[in-house]
JSON list of C-alpha atoms in Angstrom, two decimals:
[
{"chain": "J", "resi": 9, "resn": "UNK", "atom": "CA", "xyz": [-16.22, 17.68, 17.86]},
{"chain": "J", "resi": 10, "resn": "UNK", "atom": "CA", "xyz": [-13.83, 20.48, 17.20]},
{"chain": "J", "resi": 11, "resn": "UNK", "atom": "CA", "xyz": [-11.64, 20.11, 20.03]},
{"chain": "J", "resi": 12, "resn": "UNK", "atom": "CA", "xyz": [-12.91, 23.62, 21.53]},
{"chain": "J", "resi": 13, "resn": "UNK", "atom": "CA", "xyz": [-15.19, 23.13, 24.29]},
{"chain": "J", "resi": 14, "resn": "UNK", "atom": "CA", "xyz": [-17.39, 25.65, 25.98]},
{"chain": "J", "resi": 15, "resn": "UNK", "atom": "CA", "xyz": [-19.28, 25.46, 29.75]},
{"chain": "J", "resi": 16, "resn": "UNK", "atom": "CA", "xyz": [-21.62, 26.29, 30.34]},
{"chain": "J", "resi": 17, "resn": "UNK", "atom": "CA", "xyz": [-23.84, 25.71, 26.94]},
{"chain": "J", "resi": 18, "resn": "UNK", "atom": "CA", "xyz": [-26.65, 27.94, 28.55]},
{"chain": "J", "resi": 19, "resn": "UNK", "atom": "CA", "xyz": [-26.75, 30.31, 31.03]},
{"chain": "J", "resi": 20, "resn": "UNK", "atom": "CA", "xyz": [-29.24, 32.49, 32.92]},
{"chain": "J", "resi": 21, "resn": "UNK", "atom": "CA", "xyz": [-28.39, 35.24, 34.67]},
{"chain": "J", "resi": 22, "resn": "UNK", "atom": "CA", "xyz": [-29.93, 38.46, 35.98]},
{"chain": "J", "resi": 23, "resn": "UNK", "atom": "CA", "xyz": [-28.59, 41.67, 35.73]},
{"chain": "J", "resi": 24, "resn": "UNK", "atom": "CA", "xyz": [-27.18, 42.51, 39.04]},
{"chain": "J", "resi": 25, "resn": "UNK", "atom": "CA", "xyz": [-25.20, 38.69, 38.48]},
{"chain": "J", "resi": 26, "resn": "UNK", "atom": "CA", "xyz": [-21.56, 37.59, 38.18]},
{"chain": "J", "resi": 27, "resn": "UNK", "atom": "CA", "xyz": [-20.54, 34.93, 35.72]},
{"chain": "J", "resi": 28, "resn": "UNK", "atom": "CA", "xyz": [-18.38, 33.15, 34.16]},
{"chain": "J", "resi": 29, "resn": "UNK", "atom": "CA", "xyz": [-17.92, 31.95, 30.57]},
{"chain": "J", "resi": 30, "resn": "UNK", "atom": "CA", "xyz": [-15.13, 28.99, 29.96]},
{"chain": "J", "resi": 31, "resn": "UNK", "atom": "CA", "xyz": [-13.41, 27.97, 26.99]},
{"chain": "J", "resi": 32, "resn": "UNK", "atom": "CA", "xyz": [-10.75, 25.07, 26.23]},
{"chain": "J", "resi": 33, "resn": "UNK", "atom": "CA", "xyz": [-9.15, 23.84, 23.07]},
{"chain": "J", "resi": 34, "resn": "UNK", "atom": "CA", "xyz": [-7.16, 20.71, 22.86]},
{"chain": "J", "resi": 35, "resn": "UNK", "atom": "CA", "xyz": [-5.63, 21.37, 19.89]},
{"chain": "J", "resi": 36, "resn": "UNK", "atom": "CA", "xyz": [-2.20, 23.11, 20.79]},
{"chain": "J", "resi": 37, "resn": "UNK", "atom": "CA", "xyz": [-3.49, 26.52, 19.08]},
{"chain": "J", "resi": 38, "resn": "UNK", "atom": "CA", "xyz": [-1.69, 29.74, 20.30]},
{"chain": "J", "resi": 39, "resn": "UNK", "atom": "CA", "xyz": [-4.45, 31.91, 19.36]},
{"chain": "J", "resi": 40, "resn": "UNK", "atom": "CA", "xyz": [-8.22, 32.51, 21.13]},
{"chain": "J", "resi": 41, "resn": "UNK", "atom": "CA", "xyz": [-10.98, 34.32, 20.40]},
{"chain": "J", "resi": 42, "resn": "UNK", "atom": "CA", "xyz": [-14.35, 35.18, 21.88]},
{"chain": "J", "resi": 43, "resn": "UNK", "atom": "CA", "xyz": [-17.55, 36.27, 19.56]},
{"chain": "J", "resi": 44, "resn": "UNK", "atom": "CA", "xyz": [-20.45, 37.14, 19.56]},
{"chain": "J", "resi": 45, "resn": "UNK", "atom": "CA", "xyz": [-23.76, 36.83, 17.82]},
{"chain": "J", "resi": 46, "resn": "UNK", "atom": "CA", "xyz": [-26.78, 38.38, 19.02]},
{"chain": "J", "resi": 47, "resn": "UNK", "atom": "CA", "xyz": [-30.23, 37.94, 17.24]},
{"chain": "J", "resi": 48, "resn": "UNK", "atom": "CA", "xyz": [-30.67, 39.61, 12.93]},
{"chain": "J", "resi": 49, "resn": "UNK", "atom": "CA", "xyz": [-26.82, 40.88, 13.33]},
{"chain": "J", "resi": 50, "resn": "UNK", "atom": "CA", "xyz": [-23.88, 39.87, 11.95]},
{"chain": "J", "resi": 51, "resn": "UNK", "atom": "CA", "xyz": [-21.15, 37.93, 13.82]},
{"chain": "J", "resi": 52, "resn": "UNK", "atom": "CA", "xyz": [-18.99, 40.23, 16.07]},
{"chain": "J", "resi": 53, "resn": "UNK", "atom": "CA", "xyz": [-15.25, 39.64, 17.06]},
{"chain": "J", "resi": 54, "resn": "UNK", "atom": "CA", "xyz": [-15.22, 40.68, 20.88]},
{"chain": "J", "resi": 55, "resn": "UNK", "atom": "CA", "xyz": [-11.36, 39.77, 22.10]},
{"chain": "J", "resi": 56, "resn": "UNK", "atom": "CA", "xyz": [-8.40, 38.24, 20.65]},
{"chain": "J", "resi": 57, "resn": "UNK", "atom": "CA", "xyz": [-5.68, 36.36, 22.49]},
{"chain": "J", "resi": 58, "resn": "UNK", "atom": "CA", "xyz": [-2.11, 35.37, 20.72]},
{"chain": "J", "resi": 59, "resn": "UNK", "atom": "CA", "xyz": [0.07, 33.36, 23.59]},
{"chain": "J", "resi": 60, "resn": "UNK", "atom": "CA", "xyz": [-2.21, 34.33, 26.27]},
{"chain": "J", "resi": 61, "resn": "UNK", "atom": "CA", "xyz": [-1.60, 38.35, 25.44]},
{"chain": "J", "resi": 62, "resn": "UNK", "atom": "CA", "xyz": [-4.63, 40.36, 24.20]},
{"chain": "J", "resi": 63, "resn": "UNK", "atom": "CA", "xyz": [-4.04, 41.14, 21.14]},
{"chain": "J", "resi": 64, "resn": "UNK", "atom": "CA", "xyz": [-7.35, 42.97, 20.44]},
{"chain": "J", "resi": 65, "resn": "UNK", "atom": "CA", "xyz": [-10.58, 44.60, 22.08]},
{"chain": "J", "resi": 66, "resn": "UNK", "atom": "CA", "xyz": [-13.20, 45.53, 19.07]},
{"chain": "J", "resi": 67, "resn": "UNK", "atom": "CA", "xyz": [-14.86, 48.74, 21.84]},
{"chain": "J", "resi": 68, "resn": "UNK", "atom": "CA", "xyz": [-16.10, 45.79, 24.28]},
{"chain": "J", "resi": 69, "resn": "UNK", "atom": "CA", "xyz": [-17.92, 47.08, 27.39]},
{"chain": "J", "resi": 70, "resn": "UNK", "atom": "CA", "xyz": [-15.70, 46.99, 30.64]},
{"chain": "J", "resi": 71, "resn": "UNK", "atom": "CA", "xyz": [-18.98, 44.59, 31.82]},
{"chain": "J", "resi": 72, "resn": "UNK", "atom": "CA", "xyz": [-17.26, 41.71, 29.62]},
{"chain": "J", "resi": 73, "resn": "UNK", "atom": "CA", "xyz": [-13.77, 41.19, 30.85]},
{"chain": "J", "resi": 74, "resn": "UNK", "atom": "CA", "xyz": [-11.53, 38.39, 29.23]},
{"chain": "J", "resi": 75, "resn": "UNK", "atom": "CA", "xyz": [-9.18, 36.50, 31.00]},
{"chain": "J", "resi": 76, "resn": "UNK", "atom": "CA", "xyz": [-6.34, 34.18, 29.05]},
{"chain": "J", "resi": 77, "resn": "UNK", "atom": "CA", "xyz": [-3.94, 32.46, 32.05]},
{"chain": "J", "resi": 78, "resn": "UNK", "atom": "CA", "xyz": [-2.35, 30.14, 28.82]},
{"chain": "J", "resi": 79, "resn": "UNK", "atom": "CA", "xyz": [-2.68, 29.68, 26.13]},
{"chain": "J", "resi": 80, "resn": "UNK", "atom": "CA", "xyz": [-5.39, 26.12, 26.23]},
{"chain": "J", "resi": 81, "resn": "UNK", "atom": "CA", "xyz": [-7.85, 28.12, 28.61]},
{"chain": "J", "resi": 82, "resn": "UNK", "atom": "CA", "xyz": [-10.04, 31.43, 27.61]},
{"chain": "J", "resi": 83, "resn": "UNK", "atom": "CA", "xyz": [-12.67, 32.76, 30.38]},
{"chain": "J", "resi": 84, "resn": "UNK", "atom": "CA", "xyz": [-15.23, 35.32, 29.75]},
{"chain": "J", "resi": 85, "resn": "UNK", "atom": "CA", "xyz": [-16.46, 37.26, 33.01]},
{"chain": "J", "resi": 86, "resn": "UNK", "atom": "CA", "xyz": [-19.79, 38.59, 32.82]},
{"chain": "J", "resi": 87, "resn": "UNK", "atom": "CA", "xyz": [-21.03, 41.09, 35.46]},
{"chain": "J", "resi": 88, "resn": "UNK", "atom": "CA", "xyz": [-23.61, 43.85, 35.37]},
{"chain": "J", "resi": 89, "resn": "UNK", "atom": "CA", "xyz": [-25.15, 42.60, 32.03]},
{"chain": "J", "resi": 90, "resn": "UNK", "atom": "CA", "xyz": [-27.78, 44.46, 30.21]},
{"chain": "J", "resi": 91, "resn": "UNK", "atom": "CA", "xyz": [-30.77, 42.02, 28.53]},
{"chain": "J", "resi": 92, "resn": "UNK", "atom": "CA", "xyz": [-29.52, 43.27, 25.21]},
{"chain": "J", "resi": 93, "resn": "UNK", "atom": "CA", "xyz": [-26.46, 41.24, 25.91]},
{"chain": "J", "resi": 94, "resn": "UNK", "atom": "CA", "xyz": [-27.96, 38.26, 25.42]},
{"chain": "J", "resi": 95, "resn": "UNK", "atom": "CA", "xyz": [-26.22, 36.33, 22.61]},
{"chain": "J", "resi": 96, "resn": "UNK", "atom": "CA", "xyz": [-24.81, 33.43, 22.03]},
{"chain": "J", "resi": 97, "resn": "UNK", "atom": "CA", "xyz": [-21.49, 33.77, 22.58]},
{"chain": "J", "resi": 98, "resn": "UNK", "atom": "CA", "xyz": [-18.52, 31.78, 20.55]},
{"chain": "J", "resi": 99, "resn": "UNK", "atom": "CA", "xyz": [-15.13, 30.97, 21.33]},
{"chain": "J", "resi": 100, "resn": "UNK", "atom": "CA", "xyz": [-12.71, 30.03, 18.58]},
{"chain": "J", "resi": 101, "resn": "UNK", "atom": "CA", "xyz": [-8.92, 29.10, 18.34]},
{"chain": "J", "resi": 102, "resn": "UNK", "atom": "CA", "xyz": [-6.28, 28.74, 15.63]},
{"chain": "J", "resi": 103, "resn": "UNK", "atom": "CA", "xyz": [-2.51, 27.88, 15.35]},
{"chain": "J", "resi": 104, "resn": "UNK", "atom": "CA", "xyz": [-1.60, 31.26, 14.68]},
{"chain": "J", "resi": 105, "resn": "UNK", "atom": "CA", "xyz": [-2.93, 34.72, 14.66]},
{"chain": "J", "resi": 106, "resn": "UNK", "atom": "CA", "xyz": [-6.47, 35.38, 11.85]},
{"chain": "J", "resi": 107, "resn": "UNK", "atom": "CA", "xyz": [-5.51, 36.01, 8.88]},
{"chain": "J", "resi": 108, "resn": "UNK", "atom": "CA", "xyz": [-1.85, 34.49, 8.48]},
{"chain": "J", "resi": 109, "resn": "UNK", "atom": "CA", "xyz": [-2.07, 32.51, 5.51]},
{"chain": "J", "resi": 110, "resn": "UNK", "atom": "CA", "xyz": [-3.62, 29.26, 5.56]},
{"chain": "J", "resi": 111, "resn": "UNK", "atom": "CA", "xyz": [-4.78, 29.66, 9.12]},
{"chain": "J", "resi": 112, "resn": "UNK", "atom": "CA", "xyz": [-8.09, 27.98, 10.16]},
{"chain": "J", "resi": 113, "resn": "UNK", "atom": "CA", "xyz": [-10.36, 28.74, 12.80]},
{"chain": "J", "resi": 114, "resn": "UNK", "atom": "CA", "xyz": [-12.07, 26.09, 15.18]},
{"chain": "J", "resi": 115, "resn": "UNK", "atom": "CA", "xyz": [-14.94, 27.28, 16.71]},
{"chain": "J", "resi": 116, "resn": "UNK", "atom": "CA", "xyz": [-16.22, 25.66, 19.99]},
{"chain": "J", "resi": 117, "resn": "UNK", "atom": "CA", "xyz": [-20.16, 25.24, 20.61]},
{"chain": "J", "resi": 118, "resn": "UNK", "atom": "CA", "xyz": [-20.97, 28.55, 22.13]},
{"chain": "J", "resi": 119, "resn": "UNK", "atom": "CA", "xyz": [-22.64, 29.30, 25.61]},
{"chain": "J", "resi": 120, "resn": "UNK", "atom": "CA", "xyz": [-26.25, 30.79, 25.08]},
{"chain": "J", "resi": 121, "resn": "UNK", "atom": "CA", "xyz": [-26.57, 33.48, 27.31]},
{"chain": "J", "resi": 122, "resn": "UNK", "atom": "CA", "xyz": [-29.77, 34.95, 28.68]},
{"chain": "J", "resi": 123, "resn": "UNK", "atom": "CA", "xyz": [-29.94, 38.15, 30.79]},
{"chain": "J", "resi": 124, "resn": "UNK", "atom": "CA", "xyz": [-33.04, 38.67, 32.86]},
{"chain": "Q", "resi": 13, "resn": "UNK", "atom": "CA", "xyz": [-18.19, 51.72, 10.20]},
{"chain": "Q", "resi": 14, "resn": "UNK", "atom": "CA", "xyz": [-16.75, 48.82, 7.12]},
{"chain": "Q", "resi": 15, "resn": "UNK", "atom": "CA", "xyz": [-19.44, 47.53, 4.77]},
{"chain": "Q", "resi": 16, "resn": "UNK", "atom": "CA", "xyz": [-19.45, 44.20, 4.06]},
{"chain": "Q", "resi": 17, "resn": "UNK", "atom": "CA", "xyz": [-22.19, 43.15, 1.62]},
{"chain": "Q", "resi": 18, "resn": "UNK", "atom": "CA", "xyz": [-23.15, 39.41, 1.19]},
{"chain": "Q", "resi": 19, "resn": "UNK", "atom": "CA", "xyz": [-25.68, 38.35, -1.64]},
{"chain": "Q", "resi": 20, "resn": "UNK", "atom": "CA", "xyz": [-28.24, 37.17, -1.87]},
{"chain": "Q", "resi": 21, "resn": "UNK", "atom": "CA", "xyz": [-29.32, 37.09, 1.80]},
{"chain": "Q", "resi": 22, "resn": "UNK", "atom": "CA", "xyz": [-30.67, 33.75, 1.01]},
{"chain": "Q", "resi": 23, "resn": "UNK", "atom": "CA", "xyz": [-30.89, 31.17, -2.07]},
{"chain": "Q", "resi": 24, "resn": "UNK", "atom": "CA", "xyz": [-33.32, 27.74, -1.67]},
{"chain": "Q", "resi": 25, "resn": "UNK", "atom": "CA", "xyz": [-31.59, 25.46, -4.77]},
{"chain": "Q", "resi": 26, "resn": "UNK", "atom": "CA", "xyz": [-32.51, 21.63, -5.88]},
{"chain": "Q", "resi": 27, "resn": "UNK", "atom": "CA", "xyz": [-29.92, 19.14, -5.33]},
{"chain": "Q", "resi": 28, "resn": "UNK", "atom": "CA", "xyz": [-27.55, 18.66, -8.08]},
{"chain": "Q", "resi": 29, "resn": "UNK", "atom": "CA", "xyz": [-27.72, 22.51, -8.89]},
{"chain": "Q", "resi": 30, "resn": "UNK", "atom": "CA", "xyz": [-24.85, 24.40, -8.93]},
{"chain": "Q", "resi": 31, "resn": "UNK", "atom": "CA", "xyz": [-24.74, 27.72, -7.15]},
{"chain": "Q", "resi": 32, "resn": "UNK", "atom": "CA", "xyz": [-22.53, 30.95, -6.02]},
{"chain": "Q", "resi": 33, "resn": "UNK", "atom": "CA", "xyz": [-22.91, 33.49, -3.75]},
{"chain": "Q", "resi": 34, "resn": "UNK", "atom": "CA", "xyz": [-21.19, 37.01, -3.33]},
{"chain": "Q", "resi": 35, "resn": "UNK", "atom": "CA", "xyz": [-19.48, 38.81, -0.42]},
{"chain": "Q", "resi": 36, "resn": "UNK", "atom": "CA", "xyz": [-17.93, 42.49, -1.21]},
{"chain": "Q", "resi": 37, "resn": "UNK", "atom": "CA", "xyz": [-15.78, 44.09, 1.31]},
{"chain": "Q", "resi": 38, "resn": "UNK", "atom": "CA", "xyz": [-13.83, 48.10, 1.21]},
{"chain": "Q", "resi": 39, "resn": "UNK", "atom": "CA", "xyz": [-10.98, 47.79, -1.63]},
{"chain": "Q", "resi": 40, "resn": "UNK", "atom": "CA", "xyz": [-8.75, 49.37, 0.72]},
{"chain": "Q", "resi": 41, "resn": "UNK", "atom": "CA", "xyz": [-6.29, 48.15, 3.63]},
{"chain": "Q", "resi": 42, "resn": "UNK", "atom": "CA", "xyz": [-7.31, 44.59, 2.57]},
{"chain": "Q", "resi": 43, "resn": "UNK", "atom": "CA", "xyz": [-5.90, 41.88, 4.81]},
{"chain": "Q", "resi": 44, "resn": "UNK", "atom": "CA", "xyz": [-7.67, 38.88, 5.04]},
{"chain": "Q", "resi": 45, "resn": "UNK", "atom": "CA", "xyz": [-11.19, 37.43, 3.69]},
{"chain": "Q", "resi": 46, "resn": "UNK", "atom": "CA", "xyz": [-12.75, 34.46, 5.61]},
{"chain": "Q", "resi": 47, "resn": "UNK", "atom": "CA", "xyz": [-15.43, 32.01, 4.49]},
{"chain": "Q", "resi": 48, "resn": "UNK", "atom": "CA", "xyz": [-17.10, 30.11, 6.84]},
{"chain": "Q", "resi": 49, "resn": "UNK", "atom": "CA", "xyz": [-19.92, 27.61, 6.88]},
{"chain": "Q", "resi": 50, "resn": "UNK", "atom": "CA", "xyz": [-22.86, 27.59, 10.06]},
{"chain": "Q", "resi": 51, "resn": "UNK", "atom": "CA", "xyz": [-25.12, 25.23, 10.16]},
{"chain": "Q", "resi": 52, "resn": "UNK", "atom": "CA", "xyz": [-28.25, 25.26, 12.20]},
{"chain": "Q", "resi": 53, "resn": "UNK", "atom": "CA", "xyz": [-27.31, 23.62, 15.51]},
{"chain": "Q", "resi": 54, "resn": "UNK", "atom": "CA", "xyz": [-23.82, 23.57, 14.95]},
{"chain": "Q", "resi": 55, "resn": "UNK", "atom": "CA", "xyz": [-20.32, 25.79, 15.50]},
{"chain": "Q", "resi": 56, "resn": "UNK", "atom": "CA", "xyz": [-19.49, 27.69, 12.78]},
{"chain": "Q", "resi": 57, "resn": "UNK", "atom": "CA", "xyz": [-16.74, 25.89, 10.41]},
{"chain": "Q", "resi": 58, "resn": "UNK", "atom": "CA", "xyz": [-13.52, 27.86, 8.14]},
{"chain": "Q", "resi": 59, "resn": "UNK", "atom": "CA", "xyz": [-13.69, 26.89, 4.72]},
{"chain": "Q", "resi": 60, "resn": "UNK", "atom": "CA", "xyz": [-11.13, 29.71, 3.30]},
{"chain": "Q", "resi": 61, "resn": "UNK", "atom": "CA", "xyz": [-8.58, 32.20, 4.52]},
{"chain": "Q", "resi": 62, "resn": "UNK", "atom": "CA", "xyz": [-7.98, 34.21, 1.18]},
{"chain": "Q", "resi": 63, "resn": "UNK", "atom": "CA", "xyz": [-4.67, 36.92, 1.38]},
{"chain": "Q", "resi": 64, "resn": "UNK", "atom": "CA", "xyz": [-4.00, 37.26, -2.11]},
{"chain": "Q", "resi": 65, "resn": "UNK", "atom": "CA", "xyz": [-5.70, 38.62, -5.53]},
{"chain": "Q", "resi": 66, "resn": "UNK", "atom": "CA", "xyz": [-6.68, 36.42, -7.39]},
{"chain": "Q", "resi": 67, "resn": "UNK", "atom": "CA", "xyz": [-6.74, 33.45, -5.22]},
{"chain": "Q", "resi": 68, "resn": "UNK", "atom": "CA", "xyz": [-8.62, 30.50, -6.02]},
{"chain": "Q", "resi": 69, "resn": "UNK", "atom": "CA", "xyz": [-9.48, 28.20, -2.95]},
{"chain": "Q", "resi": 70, "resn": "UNK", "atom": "CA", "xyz": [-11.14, 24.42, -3.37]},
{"chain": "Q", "resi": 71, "resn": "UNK", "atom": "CA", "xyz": [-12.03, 21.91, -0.91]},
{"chain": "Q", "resi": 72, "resn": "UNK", "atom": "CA", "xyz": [-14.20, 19.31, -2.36]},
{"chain": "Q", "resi": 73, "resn": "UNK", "atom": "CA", "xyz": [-17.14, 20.97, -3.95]},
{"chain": "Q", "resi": 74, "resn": "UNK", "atom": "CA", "xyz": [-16.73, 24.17, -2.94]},
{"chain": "Q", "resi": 75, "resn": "UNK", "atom": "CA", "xyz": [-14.65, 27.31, -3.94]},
{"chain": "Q", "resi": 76, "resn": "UNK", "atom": "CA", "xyz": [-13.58, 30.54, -3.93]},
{"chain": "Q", "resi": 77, "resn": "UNK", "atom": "CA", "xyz": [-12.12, 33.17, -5.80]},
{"chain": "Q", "resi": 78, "resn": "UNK", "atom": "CA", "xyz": [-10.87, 36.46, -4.44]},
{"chain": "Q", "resi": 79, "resn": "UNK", "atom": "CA", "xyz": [-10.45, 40.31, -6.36]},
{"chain": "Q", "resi": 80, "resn": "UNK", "atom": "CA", "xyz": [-9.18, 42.68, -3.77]},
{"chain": "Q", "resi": 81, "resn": "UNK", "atom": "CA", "xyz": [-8.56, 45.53, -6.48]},
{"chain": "Q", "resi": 82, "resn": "UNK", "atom": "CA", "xyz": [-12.35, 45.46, -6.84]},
{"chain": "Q", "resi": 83, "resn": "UNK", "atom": "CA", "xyz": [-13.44, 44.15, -3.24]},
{"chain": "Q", "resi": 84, "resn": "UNK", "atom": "CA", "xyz": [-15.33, 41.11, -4.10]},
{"chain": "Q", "resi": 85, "resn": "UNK", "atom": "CA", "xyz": [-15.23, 37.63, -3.47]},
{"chain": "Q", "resi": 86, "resn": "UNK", "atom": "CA", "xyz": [-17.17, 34.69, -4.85]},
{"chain": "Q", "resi": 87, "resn": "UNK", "atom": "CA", "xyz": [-18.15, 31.09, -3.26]},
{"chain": "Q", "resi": 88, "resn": "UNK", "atom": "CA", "xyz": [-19.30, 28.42, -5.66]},
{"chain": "Q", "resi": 89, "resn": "UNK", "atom": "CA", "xyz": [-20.89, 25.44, -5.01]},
{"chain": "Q", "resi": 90, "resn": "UNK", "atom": "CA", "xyz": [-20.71, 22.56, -7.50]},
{"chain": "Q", "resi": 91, "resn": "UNK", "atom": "CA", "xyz": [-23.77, 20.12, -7.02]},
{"chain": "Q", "resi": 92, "resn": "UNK", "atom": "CA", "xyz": [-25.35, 21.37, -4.45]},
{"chain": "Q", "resi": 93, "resn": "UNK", "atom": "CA", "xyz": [-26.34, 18.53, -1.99]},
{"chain": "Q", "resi": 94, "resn": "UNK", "atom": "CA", "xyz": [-28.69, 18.98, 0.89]},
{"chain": "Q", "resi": 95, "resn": "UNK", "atom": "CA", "xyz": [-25.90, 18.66, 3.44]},
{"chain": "Q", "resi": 96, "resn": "UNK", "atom": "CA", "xyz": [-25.14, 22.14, 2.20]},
{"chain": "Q", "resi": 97, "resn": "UNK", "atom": "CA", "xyz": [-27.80, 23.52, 3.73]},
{"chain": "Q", "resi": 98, "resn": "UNK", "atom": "CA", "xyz": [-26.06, 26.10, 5.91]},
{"chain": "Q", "resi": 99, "resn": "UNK", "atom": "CA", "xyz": [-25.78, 30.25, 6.26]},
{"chain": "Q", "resi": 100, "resn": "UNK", "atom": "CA", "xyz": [-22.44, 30.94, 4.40]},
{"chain": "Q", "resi": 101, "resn": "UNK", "atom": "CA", "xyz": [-20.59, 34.06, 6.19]},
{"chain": "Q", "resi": 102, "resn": "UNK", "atom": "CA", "xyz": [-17.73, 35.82, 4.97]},
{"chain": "Q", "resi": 103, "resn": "UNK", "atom": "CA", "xyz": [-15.42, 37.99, 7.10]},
{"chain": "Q", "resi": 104, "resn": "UNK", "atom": "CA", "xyz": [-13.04, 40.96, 5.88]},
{"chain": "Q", "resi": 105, "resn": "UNK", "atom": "CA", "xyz": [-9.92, 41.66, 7.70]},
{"chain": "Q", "resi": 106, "resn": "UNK", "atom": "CA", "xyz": [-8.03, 45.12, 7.16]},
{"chain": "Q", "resi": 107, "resn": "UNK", "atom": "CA", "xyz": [-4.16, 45.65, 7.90]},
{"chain": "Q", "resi": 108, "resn": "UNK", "atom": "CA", "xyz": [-4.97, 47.16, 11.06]},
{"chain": "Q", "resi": 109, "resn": "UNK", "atom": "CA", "xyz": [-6.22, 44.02, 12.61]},
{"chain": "Q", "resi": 110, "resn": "UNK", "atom": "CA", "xyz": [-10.04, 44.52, 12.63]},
{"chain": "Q", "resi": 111, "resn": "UNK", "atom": "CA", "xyz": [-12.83, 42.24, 11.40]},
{"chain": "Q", "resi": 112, "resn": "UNK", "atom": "CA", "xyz": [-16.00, 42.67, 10.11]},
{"chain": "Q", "resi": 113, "resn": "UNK", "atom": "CA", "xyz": [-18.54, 39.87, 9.37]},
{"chain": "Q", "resi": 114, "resn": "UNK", "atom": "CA", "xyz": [-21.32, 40.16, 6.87]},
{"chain": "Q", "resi": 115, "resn": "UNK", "atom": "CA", "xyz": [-24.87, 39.37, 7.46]},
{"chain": "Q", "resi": 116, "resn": "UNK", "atom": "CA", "xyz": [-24.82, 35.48, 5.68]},
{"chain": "Q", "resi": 117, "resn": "UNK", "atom": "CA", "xyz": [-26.16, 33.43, 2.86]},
{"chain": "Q", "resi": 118, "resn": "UNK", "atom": "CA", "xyz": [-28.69, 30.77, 4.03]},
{"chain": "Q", "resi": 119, "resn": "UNK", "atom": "CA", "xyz": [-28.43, 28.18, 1.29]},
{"chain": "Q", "resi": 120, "resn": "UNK", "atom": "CA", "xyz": [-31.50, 25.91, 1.50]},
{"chain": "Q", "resi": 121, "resn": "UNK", "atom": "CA", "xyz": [-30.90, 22.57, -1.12]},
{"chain": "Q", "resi": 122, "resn": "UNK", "atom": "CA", "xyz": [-34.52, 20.74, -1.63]},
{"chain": "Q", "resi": 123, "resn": "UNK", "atom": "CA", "xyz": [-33.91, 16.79, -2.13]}
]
């Protein structure tokens, strides 16, 4: 238990769907993230968050659009999904931004996501 | 497009060996270097944020050294046990905020 939670754990969803990924850290962290890690690639940052202001969008598709209302909560809407965008898809949080010295990441289960 | 390298893609060790593992990353507009530990099943867990040349990071048997001049970074594990079993990623950070993972080390330790 890393104090970052994730609903759903799996989800199915067909391409013509809208969804919702959720993500909640108890932790008091200022910073969110949401990755992703699709099948023989490497892990990819998708968004960062730093006191519910995004920080950063590595080129994500406008069909993924992150929404931070404070800093405890991170949502991932889904809508017009391709099958290649099935992943399984990680949130993480930390006390301050990546990188800053002595800063660790807590990552929370993920949500497997399936796209018919 | 940044390169990061890990190596070897995967390593199957008895217990009690020791072992190390490379990740090299672009010598330029170094940031950060991550280390993190997945295990099958399981969230991904940060052993090491490394900012400086030269740094040395331990926690318990495992460490890691870090040569930004020459873009390499190396993860040593000191009697391997088989609760080590896990796909070791490492993650370079430039100065401009972006992050690039490499594709892993799956360390496999036989009993």
């Amino acid at each position: 238990e890393t104090g970052v939670t994730q609903t759903p754990r799996h989800l199915v969803m067909g391409m013509t769907n809208k969804k919702s990924l959720k993500c909640e850290q108890h932790l008091g962290h200022n910073a969110m993230y949401w990755y992703k890690q699709s099948a023989k690639k490497p892990l990819e940052l998708m968004f960062v968050y730093n006191f519910k202001e995004q920080t950063e969008n590595n080129s994500v598709p406008s069909r993924f659009s992150p929404e931070c209302p404070n800093s405890s909560h991170l949502f991932l809407h889904l809508h017009t999904l391709q099958p290649e965008d099935s992943a399984l898809y990680l949130c993480a949080s930390s006390q301050d931004l990546l990188g800053s010295r002595g800063n660790e990441q807590f990552f929370g289960p993920g949500t497997r996501l399936t796209v018919l | 497009i940044l390169n990061v390298e890990q190596s070897p893609q995967s390593l199957h060790v008895q217990e009690g060996d020791s072992t190390n593992f490379t990740c090299s990353f672009p010598s330029s507009n170094f940031y950060a270097l991550h280390w993190y530990r997945w295990e099958t099943a399981k969230s991904p867990e940060a052993l090491f944020v490394m900012t400086l040349n030269g740094d040395e990071k331990k926690k318990g048997r495992i460490s890691a050294t870090l040569n930004t001049k020459e873009g390499y970074s190396y993860l040593y594990i000191k009697g391997s046990q088989p609760e080590d079993s896990a796909t070791y990623l490492c993650a370079f950070r430039t100065n401009a905020g972006k992050s690039t993972f490499g594709d892993g080390t799956t360390l496999t330790v036989k009993p």
